[in-house]
Coordinates of N, CA and C in Angstrom, one line a residue:
X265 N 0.8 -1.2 0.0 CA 0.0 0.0 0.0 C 0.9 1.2 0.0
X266 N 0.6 2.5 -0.8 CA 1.0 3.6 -0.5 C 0.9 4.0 0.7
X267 N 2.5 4.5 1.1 CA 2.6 5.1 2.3 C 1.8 6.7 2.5
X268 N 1.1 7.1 3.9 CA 0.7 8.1 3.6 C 1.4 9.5 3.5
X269 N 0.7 10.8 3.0 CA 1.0 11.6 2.8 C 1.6 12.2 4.4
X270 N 2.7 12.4 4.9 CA 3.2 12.4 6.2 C 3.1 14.2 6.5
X271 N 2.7 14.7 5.4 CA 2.4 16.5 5.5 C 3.4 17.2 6.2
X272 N 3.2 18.6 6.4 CA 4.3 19.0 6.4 C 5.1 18.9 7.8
X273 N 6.7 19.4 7.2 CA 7.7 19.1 8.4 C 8.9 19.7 8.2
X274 N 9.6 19.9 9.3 CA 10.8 20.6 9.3 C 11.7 19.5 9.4
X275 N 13.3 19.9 9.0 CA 14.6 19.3 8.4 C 15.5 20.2 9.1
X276 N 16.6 19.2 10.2 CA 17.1 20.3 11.1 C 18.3 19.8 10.7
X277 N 19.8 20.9 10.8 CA 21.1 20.6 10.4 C 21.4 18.8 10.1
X278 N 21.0 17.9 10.7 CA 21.7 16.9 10.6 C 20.9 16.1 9.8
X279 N 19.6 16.8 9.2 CA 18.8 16.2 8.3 C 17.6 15.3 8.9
X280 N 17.2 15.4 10.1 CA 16.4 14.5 10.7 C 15.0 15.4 10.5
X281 N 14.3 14.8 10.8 CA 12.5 15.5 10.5 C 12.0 15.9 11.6
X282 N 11.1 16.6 11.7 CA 10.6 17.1 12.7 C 9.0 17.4 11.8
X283 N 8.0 16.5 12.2 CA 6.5 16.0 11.3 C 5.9 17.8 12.4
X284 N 5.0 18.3 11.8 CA 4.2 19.2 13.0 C 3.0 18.5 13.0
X285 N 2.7 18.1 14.1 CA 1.2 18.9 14.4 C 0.4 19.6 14.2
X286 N -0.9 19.2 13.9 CA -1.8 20.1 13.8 C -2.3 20.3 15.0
X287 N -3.4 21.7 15.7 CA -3.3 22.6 14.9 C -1.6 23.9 14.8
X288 N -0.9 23.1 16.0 CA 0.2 23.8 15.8 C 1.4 23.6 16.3
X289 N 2.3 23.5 16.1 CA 4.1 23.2 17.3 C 4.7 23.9 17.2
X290 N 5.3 23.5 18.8 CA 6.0 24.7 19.4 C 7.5 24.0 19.2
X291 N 8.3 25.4 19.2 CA 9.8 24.8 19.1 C 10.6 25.8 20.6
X292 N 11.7 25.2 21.2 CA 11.8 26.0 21.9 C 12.9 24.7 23.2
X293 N 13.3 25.5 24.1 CA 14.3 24.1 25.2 C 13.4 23.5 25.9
X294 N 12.3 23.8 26.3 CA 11.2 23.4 27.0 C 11.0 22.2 26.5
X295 N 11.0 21.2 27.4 CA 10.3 19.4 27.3 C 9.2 19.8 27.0
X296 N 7.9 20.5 27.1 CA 6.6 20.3 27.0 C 6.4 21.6 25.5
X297 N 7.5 21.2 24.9 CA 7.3 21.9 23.1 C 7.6 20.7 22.2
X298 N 6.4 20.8 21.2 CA 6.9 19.6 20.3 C 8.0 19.3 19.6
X299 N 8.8 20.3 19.5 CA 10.1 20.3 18.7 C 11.2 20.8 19.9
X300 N 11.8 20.1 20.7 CA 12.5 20.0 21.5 C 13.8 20.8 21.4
X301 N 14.5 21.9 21.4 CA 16.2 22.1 21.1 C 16.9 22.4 22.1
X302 N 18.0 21.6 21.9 CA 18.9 21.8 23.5 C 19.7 23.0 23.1
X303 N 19.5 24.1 22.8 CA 20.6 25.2 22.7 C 20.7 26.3 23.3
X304 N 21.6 27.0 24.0 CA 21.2 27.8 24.7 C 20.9 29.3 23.6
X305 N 21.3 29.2 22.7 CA 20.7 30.0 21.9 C 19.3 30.1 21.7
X306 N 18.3 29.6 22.0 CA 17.5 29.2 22.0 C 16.1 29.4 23.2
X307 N 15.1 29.7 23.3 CA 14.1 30.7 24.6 C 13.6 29.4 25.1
X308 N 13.1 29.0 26.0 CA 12.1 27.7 26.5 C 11.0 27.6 25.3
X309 N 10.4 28.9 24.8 CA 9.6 28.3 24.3 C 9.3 30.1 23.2
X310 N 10.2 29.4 21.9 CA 11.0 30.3 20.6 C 10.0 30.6 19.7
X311 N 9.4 29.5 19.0 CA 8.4 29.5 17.9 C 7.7 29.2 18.4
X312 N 6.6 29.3 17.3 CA 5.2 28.6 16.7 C 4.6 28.2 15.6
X313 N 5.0 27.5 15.1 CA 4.5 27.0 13.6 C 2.6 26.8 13.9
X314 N 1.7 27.3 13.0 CA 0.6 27.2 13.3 C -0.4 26.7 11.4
X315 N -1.1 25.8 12.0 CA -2.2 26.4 10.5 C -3.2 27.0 10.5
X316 N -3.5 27.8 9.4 CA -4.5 28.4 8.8 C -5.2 27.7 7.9
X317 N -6.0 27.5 8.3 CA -6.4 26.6 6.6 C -5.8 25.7 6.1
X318 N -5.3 26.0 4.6 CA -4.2 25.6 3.9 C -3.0 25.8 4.3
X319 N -2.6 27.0 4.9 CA -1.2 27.4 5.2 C -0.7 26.7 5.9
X320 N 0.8 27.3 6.3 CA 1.2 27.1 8.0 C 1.9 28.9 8.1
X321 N 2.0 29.2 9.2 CA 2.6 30.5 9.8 C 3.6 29.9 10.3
X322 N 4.6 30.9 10.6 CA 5.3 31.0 11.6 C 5.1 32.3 12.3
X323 N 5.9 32.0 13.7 CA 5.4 33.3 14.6 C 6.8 33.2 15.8
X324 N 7.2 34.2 16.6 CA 8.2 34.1 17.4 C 7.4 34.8 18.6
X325 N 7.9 33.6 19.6 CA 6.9 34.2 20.8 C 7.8 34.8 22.0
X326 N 8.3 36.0 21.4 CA 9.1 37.0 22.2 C 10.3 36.4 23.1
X327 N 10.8 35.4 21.8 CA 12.6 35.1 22.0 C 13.4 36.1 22.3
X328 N 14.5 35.4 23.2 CA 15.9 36.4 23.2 C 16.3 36.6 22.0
X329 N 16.6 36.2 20.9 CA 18.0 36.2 19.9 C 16.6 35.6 18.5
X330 N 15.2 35.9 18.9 CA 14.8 36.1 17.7 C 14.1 34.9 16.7
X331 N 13.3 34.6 16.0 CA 13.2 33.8 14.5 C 12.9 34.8 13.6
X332 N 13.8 34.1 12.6 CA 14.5 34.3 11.3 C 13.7 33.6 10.3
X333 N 13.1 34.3 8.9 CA 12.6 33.1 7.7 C 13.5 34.5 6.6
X334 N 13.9 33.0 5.7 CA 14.9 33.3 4.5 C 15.8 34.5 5.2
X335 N 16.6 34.8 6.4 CA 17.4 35.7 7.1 C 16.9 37.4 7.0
X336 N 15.0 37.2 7.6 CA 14.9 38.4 7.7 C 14.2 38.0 9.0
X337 N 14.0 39.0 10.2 CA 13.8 38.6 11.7 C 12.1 38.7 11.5
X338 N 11.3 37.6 11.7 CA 10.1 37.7 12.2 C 9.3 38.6 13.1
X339 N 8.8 39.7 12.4 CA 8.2 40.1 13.3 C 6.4 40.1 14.1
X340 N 5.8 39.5 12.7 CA 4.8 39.4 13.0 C 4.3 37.8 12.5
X341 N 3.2 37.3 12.7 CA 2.8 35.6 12.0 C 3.2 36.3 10.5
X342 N 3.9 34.9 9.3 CA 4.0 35.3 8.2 C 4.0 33.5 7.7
X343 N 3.2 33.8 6.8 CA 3.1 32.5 5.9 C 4.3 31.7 5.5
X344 N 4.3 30.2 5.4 CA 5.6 29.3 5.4 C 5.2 28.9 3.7
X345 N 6.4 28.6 3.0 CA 6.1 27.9 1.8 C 7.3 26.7 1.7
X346 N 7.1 26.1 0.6 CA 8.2 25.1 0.8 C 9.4 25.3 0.2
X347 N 10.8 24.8 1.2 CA 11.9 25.3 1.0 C 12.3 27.0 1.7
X348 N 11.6 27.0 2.2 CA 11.5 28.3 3.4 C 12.8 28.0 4.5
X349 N 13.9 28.5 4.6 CA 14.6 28.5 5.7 C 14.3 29.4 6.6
X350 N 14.3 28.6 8.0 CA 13.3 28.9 9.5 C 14.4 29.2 10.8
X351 N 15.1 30.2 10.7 CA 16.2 30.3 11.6 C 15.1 30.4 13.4
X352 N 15.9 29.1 14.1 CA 15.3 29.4 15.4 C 16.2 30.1 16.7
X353 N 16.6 30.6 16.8 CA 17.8 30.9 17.9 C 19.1 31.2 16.9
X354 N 19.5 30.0 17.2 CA 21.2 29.2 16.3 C 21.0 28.1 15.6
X355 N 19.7 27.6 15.5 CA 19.3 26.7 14.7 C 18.5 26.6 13.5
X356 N 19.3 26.7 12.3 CA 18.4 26.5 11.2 C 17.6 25.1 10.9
X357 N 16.5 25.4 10.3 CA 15.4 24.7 10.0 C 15.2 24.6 8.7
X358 N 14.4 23.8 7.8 CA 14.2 24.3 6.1 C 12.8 23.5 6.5
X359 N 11.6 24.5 5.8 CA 10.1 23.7 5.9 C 10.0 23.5 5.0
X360 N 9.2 21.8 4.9 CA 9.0 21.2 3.6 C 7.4 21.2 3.5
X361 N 6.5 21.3 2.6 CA 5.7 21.0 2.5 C 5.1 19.6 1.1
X362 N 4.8 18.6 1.5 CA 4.9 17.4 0.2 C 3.8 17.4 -0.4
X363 N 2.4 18.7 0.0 CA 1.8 18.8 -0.8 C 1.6 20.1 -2.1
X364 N 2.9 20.6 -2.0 CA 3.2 21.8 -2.9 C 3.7 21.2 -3.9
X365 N 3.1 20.5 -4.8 CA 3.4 20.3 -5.8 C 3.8 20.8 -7.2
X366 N 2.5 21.4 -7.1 CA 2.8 22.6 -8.3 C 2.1 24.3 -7.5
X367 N 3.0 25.0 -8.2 CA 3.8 26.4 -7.4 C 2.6 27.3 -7.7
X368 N 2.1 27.8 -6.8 CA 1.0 28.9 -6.9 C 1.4 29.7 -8.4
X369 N 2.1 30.2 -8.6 CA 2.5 31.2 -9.6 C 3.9 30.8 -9.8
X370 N 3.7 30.1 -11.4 CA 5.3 30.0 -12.2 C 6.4 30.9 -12.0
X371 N 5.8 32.1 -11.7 CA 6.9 32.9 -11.9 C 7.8 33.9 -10.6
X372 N 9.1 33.8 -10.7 CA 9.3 34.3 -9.8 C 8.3 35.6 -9.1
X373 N 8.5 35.5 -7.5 CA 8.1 36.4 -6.4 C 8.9 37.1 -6.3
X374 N 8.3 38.5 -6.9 CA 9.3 40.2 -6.5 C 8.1 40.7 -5.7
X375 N 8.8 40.8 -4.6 CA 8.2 42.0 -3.3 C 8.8 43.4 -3.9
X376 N 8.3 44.2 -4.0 CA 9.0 45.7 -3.9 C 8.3 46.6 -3.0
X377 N 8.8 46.6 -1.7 CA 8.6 47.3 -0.6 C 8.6 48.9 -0.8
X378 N 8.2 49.9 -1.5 CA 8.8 50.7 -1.4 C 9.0 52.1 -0.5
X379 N 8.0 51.8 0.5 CA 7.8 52.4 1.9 C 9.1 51.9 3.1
X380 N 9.7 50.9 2.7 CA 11.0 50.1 3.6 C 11.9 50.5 2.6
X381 N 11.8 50.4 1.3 CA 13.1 50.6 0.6 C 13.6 49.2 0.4
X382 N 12.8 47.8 0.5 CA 13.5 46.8 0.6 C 12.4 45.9 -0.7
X383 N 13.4 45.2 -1.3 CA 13.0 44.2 -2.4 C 13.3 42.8 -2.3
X384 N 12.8 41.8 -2.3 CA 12.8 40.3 -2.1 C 12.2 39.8 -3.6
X385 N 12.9 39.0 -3.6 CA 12.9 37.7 -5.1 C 12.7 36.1 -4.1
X386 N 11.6 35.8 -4.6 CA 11.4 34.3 -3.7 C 11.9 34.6 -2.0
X387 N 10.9 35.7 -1.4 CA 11.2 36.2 -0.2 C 12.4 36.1 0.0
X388 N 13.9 36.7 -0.3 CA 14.8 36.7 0.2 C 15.2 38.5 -0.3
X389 N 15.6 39.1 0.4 CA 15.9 39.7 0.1 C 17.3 40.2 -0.9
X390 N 17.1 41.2 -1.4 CA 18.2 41.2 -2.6 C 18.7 42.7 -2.3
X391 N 20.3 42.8 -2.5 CA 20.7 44.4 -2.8 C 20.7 45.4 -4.0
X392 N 20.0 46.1 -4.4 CA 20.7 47.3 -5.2 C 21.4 48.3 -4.7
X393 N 21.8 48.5 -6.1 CA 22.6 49.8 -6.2 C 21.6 50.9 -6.6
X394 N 21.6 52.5 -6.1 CA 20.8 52.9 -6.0 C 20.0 53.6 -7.7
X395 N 20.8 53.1 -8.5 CA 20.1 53.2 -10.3 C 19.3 52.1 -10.2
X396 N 19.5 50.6 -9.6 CA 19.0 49.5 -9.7 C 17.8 49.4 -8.9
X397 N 17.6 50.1 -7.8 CA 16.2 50.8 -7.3 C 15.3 51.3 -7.7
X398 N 16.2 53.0 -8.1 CA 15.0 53.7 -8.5 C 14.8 53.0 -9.9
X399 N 15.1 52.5 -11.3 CA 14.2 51.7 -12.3 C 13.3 51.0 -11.9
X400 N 13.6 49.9 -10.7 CA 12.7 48.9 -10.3 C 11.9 49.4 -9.9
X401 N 12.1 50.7 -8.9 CA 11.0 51.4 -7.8 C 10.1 51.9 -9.0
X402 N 10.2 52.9 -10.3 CA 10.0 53.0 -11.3 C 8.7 52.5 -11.9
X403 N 9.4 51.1 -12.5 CA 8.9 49.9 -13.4 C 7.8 49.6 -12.3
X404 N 7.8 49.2 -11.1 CA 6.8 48.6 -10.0 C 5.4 49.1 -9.8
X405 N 5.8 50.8 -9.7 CA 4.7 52.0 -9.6 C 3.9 51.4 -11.3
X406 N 4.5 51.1 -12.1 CA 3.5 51.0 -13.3 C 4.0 49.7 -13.9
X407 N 4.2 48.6 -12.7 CA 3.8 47.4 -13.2 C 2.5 47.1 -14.5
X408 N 3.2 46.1 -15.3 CA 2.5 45.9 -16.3 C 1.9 46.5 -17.3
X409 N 2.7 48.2 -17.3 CA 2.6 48.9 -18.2 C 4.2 49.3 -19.0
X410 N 3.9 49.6 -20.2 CA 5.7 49.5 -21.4 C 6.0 51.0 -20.7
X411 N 6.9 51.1 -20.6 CA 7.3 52.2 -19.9 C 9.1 52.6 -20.9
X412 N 8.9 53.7 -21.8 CA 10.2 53.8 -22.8 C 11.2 54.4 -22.4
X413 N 12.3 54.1 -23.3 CA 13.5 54.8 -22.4 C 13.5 55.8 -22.3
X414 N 13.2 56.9 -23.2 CA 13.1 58.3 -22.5 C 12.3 58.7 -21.4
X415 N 11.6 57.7 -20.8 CA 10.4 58.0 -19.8 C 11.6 57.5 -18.6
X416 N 12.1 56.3 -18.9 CA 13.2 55.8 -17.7 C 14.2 56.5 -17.4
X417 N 14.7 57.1 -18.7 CA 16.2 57.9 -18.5 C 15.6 59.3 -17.3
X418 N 14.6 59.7 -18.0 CA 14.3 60.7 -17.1 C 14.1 60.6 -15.7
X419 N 13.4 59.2 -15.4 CA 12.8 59.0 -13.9 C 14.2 58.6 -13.0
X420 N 15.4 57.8 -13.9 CA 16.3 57.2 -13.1 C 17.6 58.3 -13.1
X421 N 17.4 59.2 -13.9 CA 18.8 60.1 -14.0 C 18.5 61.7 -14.2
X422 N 17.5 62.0 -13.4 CA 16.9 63.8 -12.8 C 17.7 64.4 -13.4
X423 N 19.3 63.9 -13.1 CA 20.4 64.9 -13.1 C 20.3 65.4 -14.5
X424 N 20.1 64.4 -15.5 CA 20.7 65.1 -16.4 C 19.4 65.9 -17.4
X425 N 20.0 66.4 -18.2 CA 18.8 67.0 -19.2 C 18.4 66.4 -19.9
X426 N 17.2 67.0 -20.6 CA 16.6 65.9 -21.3 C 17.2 65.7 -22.5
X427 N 16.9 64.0 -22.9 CA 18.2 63.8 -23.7 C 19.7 63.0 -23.2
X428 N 19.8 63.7 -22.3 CA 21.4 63.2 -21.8 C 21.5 62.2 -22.2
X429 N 20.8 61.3 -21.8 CA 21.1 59.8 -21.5 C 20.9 59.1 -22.4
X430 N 21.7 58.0 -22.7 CA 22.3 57.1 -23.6 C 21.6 56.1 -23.6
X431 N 20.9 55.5 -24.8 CA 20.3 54.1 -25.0 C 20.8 53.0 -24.1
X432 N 22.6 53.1 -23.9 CA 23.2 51.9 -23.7 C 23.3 51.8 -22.5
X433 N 23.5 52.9 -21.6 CA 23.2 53.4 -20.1 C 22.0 53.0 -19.6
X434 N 20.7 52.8 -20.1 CA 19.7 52.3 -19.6 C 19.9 51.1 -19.9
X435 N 20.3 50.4 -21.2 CA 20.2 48.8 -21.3 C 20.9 48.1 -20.5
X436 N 22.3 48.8 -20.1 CA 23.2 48.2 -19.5 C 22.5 48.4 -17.5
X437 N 22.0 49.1 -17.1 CA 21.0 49.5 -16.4 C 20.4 48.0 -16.2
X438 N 19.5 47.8 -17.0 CA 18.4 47.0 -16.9 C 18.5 45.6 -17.2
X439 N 20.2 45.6 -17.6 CA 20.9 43.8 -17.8 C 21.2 43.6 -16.3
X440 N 22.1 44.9 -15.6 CA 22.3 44.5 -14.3 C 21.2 44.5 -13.1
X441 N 20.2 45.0 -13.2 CA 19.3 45.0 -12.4 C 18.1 43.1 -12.8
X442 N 18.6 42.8 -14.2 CA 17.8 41.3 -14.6 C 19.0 40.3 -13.4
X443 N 20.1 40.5 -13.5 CA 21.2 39.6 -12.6 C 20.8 39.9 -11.0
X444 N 20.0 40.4 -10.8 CA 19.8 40.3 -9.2 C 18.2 40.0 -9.2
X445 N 17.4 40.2 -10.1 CA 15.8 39.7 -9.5 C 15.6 38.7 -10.7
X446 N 16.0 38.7 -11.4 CA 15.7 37.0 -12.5 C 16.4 36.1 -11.8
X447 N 15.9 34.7 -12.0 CA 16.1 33.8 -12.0 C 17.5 33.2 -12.7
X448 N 17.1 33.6 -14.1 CA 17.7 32.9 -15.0 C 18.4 34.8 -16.0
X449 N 19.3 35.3 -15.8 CA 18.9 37.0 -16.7 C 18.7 36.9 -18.2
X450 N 19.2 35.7 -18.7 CA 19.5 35.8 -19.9 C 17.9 35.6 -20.4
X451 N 16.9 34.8 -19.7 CA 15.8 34.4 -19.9 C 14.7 35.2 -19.2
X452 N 14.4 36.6 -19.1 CA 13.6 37.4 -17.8 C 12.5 36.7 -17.7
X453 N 11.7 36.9 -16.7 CA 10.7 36.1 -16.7 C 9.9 37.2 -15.8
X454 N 10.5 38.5 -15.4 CA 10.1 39.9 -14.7 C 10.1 41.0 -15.6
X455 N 11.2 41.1 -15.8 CA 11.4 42.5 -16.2 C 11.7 42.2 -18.2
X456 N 10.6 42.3 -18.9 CA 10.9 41.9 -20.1 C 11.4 43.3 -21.0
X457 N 11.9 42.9 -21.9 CA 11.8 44.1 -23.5 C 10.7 44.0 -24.2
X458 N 10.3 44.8 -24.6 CA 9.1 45.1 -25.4 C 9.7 45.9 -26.6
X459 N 9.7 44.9 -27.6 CA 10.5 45.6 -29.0 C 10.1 47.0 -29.2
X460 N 11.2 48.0 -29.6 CA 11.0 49.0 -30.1 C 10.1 49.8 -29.1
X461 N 9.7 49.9 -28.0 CA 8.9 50.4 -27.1 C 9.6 50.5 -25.6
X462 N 9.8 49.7 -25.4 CA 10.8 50.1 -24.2 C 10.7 48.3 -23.2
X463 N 10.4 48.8 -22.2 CA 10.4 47.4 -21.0 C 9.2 47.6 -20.5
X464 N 8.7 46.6 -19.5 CA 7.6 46.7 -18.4 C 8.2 45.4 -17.3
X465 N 7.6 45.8 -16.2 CA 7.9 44.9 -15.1 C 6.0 43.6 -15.1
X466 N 6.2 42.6 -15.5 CA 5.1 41.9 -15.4 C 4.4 41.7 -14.2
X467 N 3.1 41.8 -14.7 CA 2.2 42.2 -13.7 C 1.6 40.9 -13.3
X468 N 1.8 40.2 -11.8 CA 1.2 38.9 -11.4 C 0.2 38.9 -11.5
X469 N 0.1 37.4 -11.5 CA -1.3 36.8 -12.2 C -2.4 37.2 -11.0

């Protein structure tokens, strides 16, 4: 007989499993948490993995030293997906989920924060340089509309007059800004060309 679907679970440094619980487990040094860690890095009682529905959260229940997902500090409950690294204390975690089969949306996840100033590709966050911002910050404000280079030259380079700026200054621009939120740059699958018209940043489904 097929074995059953054993649903989701965490994967800790030495590769051993940790199955959760429904409706939720706790991680933390405390014997009476379902996920047990002897570290002093670590609060009696650190996380909370919880479900919603379909989901799972995580949540940090006002640890010393904090949880971490993809190395940004938890501040409030935030949705788990699979392949999610779950920093607990000094203990990384990776959540698997075995019923994520096929991916909400093919295409890569761009967050563009632009109230924080901060950008994430498959929730991790990413650095620009500050040309590689304002285009994206740009492109974002009018997701899924062609936006041409004279409209870009102007929004990403104030300084100069109109005119100034060089076809190859924006292409070269927008090759290096595909190397930090594509996947694949040679292949965008975000930030396309639109022959003879300019670019747009694709607008999720």
């Amino acid at each position: 007989m097929p074995q059953e679907n054993p649903g989701p679970y965490l994967t800790d440094p030495n590769g051993q499993e940790h199955h959760l619980s429904e409706p939720s487990a706790t991680i933390g040094r405390s014997v009476e948490c379902d996920i047990v860690i002897s570290s002093k890095g670590v609060s009696r009682e650190h996380a909370r993995l919880k479900k919603e529905g379909r989901r799972w959260f995580a949540e940090d229940l006002g640890s010393t030293n904090g949880t971490f997902l993809n190395g940004e500090r938890i501040m409030a409950p935030i949705d788990l997906r699979d392949g999610d690294s779950v920093l607990v204390g000094d203990i990384p975690f990776t959540f698997h989920d075995p019923d994520s089969t096929v991916r909400e949306n093919p295409l890569p996840s761009l967050d563009v924060d632009l109230t924080a100033g901060v950008v994430r590709v498959n929730r991790r966050a990413v650095a620009l340089s500050s040309k590689e911002y304002q285009l994206l910050a740009y492109l974002s404000e009018r997701r899924g509309q062609v936006c041409s280079k004279d409209d870009i030259g102007q929004a990403v380079w104030p300084e100069y007059q109109a005119g100034g700026v060089f076809d190859y200054q924006i292409e070269n621009l927008v090759r290096r800004l595909r190397t930090r939120i594509e996947i694949d740059p040679a292949n965008p699958q975000l930030l396309c060309t639109v022959r003879g018209l300019g670019y747009k940043l694709v607008q999720p489904a």
